[in-house]
Coordinates of C-alpha atoms and ligand atoms in Angstrom, one line a residue:
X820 CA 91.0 87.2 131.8
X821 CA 88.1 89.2 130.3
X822 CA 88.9 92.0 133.0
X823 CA 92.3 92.4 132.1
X824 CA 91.5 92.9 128.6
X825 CA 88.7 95.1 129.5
X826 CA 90.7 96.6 131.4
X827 CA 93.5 97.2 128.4
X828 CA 90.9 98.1 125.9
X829 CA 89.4 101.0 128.2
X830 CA 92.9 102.6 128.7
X831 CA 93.3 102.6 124.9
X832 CA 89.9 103.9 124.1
X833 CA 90.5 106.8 126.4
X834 CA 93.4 107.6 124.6
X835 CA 92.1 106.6 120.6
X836 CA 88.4 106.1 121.4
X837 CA 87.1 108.3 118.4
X838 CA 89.2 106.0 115.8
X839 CA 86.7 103.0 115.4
X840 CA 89.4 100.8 112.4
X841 CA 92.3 101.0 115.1
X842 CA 90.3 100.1 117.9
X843 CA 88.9 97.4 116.1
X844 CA 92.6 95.9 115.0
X845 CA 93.8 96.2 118.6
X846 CA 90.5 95.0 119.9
X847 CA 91.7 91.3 117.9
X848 CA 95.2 91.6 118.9
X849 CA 94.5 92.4 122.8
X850 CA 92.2 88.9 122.8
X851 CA 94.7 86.6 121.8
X852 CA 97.7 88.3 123.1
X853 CA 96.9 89.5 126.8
X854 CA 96.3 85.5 127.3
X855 CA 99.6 85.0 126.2
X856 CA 101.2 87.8 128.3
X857 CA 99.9 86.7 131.6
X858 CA 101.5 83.3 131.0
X859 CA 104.9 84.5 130.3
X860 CA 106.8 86.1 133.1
X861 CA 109.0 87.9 131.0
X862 CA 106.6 90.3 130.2
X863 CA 104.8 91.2 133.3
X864 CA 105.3 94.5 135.0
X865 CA 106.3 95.9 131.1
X866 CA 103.2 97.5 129.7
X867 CA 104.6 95.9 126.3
X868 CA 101.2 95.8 124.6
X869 CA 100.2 99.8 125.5
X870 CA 103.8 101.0 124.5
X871 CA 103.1 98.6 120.8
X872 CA 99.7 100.1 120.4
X873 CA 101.3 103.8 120.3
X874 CA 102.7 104.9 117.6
X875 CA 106.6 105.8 117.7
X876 CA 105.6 108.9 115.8
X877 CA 102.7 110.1 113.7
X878 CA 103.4 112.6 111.3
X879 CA 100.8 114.7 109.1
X880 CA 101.2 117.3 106.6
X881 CA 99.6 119.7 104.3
X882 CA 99.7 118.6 100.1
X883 CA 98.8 121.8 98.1
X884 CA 98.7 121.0 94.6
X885 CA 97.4 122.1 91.1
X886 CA 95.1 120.3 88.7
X887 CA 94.7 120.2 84.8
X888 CA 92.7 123.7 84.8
X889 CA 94.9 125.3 86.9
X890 CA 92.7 125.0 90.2
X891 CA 94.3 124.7 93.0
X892 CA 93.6 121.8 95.9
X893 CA 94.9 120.9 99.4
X894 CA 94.8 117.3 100.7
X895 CA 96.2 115.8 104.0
X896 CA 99.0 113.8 104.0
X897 CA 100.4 111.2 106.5
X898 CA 103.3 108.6 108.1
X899 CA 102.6 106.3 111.1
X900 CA 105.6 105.4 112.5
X901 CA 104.7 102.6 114.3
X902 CA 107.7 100.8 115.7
X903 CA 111.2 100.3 114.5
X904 CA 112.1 97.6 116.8
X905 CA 113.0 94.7 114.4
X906 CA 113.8 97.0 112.0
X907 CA 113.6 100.5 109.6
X908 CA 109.7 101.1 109.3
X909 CA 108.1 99.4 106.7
X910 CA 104.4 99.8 105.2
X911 CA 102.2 101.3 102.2
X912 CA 101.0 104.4 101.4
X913 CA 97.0 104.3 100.8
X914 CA 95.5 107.2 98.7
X915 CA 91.5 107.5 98.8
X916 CA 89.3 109.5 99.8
X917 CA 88.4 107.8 103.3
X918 CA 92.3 107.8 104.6
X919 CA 92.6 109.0 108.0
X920 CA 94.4 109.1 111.2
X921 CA 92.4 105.7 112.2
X922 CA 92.7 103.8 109.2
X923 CA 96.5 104.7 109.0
X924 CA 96.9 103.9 112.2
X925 CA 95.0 100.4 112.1
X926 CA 96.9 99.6 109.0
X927 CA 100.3 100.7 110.8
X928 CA 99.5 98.3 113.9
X929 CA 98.4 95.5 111.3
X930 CA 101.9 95.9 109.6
X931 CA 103.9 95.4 112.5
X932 CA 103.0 91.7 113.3
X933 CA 103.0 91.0 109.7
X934 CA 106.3 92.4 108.9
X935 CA 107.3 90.2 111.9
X936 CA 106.0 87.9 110.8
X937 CA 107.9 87.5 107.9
X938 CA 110.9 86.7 109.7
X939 CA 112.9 90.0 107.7
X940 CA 114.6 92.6 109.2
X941 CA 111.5 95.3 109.1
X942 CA 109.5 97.6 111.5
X943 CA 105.7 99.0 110.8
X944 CA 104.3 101.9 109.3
X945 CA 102.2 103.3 107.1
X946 CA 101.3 106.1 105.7
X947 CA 99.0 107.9 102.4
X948 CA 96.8 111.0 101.6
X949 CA 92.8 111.6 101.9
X950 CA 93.7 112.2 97.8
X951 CA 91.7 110.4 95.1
X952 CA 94.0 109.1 92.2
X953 CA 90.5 108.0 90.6
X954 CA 89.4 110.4 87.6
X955 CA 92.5 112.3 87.9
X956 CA 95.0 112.6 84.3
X957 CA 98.3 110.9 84.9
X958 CA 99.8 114.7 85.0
X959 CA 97.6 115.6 87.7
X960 CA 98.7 112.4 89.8
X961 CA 102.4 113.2 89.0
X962 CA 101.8 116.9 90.5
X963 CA 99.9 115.3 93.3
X964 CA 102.5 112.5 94.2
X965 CA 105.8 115.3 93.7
X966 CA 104.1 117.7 96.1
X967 CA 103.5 114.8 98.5
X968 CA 107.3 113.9 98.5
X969 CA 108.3 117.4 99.3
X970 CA 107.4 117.0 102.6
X971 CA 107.3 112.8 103.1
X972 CA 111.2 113.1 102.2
X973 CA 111.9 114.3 105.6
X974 CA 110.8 111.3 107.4
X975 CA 111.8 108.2 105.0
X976 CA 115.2 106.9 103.8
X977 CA 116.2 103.2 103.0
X978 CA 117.1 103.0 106.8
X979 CA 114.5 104.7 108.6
X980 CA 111.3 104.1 106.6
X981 CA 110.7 102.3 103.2
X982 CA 106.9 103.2 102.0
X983 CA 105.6 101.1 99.3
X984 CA 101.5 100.7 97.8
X985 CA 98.7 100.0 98.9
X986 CA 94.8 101.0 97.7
X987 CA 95.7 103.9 94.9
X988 CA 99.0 103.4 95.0
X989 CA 100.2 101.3 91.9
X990 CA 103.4 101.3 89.8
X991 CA 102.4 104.8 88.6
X992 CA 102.6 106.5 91.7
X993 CA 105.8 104.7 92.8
X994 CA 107.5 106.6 89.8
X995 CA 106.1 109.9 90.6
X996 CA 107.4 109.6 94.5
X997 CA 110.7 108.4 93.3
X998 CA 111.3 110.9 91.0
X999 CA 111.0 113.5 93.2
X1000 CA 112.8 111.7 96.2
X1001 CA 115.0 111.0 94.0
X1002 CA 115.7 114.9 92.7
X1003 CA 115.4 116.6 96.6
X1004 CA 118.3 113.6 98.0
X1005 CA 119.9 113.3 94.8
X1006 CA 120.5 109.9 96.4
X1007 CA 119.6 106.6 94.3
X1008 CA 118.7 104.7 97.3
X1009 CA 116.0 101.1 98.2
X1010 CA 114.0 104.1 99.8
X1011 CA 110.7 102.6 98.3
X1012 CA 109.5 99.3 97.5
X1013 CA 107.6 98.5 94.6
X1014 CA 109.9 100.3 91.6
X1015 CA 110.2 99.8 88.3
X1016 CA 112.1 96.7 87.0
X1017 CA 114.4 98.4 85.3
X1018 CA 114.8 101.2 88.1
X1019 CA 115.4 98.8 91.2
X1020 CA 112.4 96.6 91.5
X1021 CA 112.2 93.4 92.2
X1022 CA 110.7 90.7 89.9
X1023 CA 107.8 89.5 91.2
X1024 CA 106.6 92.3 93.8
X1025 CA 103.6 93.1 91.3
X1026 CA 102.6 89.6 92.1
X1027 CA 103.6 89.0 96.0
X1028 CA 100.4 90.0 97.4
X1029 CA 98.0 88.3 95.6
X1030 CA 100.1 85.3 95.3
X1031 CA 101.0 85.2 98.6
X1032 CA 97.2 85.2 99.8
X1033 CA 96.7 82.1 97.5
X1034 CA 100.1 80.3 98.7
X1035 CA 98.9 80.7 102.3
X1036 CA 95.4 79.2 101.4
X1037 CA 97.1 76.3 99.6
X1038 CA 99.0 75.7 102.6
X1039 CA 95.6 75.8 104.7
X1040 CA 93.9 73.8 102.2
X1041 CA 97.1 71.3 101.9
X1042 CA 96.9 70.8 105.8
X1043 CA 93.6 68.9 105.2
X1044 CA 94.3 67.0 102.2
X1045 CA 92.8 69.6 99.8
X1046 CA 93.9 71.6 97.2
X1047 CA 92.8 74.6 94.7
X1048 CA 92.4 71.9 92.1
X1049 CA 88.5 72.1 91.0
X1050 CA 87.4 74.7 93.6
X1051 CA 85.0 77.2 93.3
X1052 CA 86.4 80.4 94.5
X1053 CA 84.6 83.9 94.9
X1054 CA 87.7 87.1 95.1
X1055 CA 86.2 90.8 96.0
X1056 CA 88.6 93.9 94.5
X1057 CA 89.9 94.0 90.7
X1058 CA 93.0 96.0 91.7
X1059 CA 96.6 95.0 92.2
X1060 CA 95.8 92.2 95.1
X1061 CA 92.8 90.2 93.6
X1062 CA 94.2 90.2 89.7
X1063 CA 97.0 88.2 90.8
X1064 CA 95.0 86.1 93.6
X1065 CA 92.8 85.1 90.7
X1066 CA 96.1 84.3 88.5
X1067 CA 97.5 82.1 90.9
X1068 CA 94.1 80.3 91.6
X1069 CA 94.2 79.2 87.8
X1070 CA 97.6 78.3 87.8
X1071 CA 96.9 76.0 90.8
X1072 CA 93.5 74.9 88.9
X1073 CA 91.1 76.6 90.7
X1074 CA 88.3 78.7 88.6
X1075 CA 87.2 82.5 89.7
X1076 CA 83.7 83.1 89.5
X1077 CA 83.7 87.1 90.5
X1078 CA 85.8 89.9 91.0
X1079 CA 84.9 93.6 92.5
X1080 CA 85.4 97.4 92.5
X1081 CA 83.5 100.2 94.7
X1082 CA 80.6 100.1 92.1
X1083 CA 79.6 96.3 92.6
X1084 CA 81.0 92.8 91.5
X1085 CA 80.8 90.9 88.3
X1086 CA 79.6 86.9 88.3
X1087 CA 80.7 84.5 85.4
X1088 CA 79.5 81.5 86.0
X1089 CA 82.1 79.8 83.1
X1090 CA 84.6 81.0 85.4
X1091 CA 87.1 84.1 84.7
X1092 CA 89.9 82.4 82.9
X1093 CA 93.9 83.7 82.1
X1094 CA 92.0 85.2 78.5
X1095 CA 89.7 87.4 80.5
X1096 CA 92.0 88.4 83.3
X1097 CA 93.9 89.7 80.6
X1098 CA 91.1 91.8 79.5
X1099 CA 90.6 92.9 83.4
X1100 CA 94.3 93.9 84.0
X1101 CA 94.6 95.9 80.3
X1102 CA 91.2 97.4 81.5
X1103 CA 92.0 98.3 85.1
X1104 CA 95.3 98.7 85.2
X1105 CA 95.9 100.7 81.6
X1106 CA 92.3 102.3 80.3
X1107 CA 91.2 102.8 84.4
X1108 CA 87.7 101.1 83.4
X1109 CA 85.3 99.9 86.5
X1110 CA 84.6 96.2 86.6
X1111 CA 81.1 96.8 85.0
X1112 CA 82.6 97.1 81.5
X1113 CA 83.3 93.3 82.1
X1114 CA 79.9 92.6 80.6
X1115 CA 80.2 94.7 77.8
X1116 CA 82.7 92.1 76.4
X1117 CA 81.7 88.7 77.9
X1118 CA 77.6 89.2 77.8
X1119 CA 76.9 86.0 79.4
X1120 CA 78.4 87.3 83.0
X1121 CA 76.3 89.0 85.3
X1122 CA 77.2 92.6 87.1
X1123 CA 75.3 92.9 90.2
X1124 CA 75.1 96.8 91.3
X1125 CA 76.5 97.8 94.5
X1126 CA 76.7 94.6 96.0
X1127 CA 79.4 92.4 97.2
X1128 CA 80.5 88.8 95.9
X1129 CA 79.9 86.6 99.3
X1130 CA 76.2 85.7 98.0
X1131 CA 77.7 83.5 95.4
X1132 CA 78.2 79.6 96.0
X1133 CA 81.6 78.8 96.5
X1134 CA 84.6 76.9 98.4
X1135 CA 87.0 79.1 99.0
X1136 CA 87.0 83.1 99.4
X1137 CA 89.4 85.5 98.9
X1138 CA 88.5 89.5 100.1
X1139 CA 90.9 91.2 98.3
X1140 CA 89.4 94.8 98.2
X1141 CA 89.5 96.8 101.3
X1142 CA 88.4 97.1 105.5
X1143 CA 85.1 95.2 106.6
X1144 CA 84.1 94.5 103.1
X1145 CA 82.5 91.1 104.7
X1146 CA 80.6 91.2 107.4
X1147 CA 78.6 88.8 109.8
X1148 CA 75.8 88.0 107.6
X1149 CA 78.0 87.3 104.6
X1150 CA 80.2 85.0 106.8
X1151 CA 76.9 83.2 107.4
X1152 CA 76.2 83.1 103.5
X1153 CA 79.3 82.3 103.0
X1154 CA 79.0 79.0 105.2
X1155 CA 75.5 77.7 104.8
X1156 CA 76.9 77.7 101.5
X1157 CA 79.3 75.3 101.6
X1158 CA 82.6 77.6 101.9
X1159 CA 85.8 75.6 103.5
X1160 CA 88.3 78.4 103.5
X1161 CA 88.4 82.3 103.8
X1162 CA 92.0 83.7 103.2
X1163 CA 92.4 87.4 103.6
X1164 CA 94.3 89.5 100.6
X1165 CA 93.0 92.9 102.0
X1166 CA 93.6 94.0 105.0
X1167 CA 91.0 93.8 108.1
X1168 CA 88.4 93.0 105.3
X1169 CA 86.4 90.8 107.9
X1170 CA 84.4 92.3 110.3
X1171 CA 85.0 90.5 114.3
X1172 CA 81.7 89.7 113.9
X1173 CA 83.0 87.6 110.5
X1174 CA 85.5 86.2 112.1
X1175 CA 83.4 85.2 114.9
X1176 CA 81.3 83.0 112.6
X1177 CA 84.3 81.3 110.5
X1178 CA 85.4 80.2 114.1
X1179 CA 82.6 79.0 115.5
X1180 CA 82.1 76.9 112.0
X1181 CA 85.6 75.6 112.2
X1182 CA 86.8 77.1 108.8
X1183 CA 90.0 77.6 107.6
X1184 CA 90.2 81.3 107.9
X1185 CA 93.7 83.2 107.3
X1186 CA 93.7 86.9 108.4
X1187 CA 95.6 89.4 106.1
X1188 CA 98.3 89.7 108.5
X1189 CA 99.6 86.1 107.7
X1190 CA 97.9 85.3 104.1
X1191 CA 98.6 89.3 102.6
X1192 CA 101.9 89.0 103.3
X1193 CA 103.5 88.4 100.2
X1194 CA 103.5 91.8 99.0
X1195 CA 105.7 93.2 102.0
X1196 CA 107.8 90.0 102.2
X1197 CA 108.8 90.9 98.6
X1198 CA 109.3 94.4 99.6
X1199 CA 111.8 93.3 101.8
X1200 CA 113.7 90.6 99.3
X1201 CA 113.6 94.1 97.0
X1202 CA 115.4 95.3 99.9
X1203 CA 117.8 92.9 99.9
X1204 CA 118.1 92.8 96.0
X1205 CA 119.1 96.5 96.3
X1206 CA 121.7 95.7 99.0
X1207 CA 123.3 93.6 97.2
X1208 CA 122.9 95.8 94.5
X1209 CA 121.8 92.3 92.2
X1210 CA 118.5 91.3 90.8
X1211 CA 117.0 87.6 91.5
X1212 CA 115.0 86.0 88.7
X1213 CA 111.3 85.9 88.8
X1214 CA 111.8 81.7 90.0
X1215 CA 114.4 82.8 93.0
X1216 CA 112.1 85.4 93.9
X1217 CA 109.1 83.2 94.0
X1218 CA 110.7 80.3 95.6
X1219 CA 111.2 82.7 98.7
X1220 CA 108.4 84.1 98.8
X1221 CA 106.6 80.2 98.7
X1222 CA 108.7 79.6 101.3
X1223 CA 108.4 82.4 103.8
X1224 CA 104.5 81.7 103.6
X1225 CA 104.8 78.5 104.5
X1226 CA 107.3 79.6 107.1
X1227 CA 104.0 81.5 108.2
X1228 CA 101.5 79.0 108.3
X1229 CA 104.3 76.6 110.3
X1230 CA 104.5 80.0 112.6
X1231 CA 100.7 80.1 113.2
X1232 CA 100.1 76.7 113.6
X1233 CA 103.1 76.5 116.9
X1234 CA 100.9 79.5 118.5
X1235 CA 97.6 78.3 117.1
X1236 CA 96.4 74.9 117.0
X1237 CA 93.9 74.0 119.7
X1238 CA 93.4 70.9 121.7
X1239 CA 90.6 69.9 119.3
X1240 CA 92.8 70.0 116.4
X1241 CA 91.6 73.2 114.5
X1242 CA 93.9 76.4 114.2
X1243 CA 92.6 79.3 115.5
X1244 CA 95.1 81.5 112.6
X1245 CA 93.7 84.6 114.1
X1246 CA 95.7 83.9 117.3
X1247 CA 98.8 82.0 116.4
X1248 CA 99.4 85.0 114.0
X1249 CA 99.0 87.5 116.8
X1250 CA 101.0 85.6 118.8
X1251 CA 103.6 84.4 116.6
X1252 CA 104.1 88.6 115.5
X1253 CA 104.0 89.8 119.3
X1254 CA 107.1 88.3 120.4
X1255 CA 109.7 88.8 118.1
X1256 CA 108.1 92.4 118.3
X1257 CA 108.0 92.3 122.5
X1258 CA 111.7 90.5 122.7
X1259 CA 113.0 93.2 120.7
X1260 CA 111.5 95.8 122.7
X1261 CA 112.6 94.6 125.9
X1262 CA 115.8 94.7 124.9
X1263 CA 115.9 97.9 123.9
X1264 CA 114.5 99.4 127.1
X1265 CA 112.3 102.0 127.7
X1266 CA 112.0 104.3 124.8
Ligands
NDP1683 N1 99.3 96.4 97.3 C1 99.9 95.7 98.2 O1 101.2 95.4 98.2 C2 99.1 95.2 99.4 C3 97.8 95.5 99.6 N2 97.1 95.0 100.6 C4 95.7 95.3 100.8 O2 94.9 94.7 99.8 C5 93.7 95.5 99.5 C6 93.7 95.9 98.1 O3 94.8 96.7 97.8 P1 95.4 96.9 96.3 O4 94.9 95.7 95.4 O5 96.8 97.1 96.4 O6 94.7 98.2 95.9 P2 94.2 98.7 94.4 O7 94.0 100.2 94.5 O8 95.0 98.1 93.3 O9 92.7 98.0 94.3 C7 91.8 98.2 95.3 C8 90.5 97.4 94.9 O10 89.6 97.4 96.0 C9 88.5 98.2 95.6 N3 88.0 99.0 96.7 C10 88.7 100.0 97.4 N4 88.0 100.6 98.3 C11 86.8 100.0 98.2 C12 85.5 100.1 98.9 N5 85.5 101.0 99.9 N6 84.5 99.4 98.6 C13 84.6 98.4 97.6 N7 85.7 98.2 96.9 C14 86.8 99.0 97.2 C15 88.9 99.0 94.5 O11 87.7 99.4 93.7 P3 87.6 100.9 93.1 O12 88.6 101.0 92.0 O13 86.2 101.1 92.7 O14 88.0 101.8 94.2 C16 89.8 98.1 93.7 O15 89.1 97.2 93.0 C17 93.8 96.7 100.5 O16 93.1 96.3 101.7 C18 95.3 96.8 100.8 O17 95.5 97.4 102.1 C19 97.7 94.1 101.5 C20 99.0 93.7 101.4 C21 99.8 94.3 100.3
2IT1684 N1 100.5 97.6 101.4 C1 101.2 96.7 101.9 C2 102.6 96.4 101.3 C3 103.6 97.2 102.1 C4 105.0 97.1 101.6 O1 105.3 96.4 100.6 O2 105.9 97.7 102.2 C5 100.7 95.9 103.0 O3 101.5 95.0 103.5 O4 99.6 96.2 103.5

């Protein structure tokens, strides 16, 4: 079996050997699912996995735009188009500074078994700019996002390809691409996810993500007779994904000891409770402060510098900030420790070496493509919302979206659970996403 999938990861490496991110996604997916294909007759002889690994169509474009002092700038903007089988495409767009081909394309792969996995009608993709939103005036982020969607319009619809957020892509930015998608269609369409309430959005997408990640641990947790109730738990990121981790956590009474950004992580050992998440989201999400200014108001936390949160004792972690943010040596931190559970709100944030560690430990340990995927499993109810051209209330809402991610766990523990009892998530995810993916694709023939 290790030949074969030696043998797979050289052909792709040949063809994407210069993008380290995707190579690394597919490098997890080819491990659990080649085992799985050679057992199944239905796909041998079909090269299913290499035609899934390419994209259906990458598209990249020039973004020329003008800033407050008149200067003018050029970024480079992108769509993976990653595979419509079960659906229109269906994925974030990422603006930051390190966005390129490979991290758009690992993201893109990473959607596709998640979007399948949450049993709704939708296909990968993703998509973004090398553009950073941070620093920039709101006008300068409006010019930004309309001169983006002069050329994204040609490749998205509510049919074909729904982009939503994703890392510098908030409510904000959603406006500014609608507007202008809006103006070049003159179409008022569920072309993105992630609206305005009162423009088409769906109640509790703000939320999903974050939510979702701590619905999925619960579920992990519940499966052993635990619960959130009392736990210590340690969340990386302060952004859309980890504000709302940490609000479910102390609705389920659990208490948050740190949260992140770029410039280091914040420790209050009182625990970060609903009054001072307030404070975070009014000054992330409204002033566009760094986590640091945390101290300034509660003196008795800590802020430690350029460091990440997986030193601090704790039971459960949640990375919510972005790629390989937790590597082998935290994993091993993170253990000797005492942590039980490590569910993933970011996507990829664990490196295999990570991974590698939580397994051979016996953790619980959820990867984003099961435990992030509240967010685009409440893209696609806002699909549905739109359809039907109704809204849900914010309890409808989040009784689906509870439900689909238990629906998810169930899913990865049918392909997962091994003869020793513990559930290697990693793999009944994988597997679980393959083949409604594969079926499809089959179907469809050669294309
Ligand atoms: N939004 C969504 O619907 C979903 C998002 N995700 C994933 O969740 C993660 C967070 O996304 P989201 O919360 O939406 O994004 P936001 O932009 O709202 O927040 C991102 C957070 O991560 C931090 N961060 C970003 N890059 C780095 C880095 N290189 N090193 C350290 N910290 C970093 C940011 O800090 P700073 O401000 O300093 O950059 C910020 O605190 C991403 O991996 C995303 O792909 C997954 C599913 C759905
Ligand atoms: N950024 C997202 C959300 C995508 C979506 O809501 O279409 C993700 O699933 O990584």
């Amino acid at each position: 079996m290790e030949a074969k999938i030696k043998a797979f990861m050289d052909e792709v490496k040949t063809r994407n050997g210069h993008e380290p991110e995707f190579i690394q996604a597919v490098q997890e997916v080819a491990e659990t699912v080649i085992p799985y294909i050679v057992k199944h007759d239905i796909y041998h002889g079909k090269n299913i996995l290499l035609r899934m690994v390419e994209p259906e169509r990458l598209i990249s474009f020039r973004v020329a735009w003008v800033d407050d002092d008149g200067d003018i700038h050029v970024n480079r903007g992108y769509r993976v188009q990653m595979n419509s089988a079960i659906g229109p495409y269906k994925g974030g767009l990422r603006f930051h500074p390190t966005v390129n081909a490979s991290v758009l394309k690992f993201l893109a792969f990473e959607q596709v078994f998640k979007n399948s996995l949450t049993t709704l009608p939708m296909g990968g993709g993703k998509g973004g700019s090398d553009f950073d939103p941070k620093g920039k005036s709101d006008d300068e982020v409006m010019r930004f996002c309309h001169a983006f969607m002069l050329e994204l319009n040609r490749h998205i619809g509510p049919n074909t390809d729904v982009p939503a957020g994703d890392i510098g892509v908030g409510a904000r930015e959603i406006g500014f691409l609608f507007g202008m998608y809006k103006k070049i269609r003159n179409e008022f369409t569920g072309v993105l996810t992630g609206k305005g309430r009162s423009w088409g959005g769906s109640l509790i997408r703000p939320e999903a993500t974050g939510y979702g990640t701590v619905y999925f641990a619960d579920s992990m947790l519940k499966g052993k007779g635990d619960s959130f109730k009392g736990k210590n738990v340690v969340i990386s990121g302060s952004g859309n994904v980890a504000q709302y981790a940490a609000e479910k956590v102390l609705q389920l009474g659990g208490k948050v000891l740190t949260l992140s950004d770029s410039g280091g992580y914040i420790y209050d050992k009182d625990g970060i409770d609903a009054d001072k998440l307030a404070f975070v989201m009014d000054l992330k999400n409204n002033r566009r402060g760094r986590i640091s200014e945390y101290t300034d108001k509660y003196a008795s936390a800590e802020f430690h510098k350029r460091k990440t949160p997986w030193e601090v004792t704790c039971d459960v972690a949640l990375p919510c900030a972005t790629q390989n943010e937790l590597n082998g040596d935290d994993a091993v931190v993170l253990i000797k420790n005492g942590c039980v559970a490590v569910a993933e709100g970011a996507n990829m944030p664990s490196t295999p070496e990570a991974i590698h560690a939580f397994h051979e430990a016996k953790i619980l340990f959820a990867p984003g493509k099961a435990s992030n995927a509240g967010g685009v499993a409440t893209s696609g109810l806002e699909m549905s919302q739109n359809s039907l051209r109704i809204s849900w209330t914010r309890e409808e809402v989040d009784d689906r979206l509870k439900g689909i991610m238990e629906d998810i766990h169930d899913s990865c523990i049918e392909y997962g659970k091994e003869a020793d009892g513990y559930c290697n998530y990693v793999k009944g995810a994988n597997i679980a996403g393959f083949v409604k993916v594969a079926d499809a694709m089959l179907a469809q023939g050669v294309i």
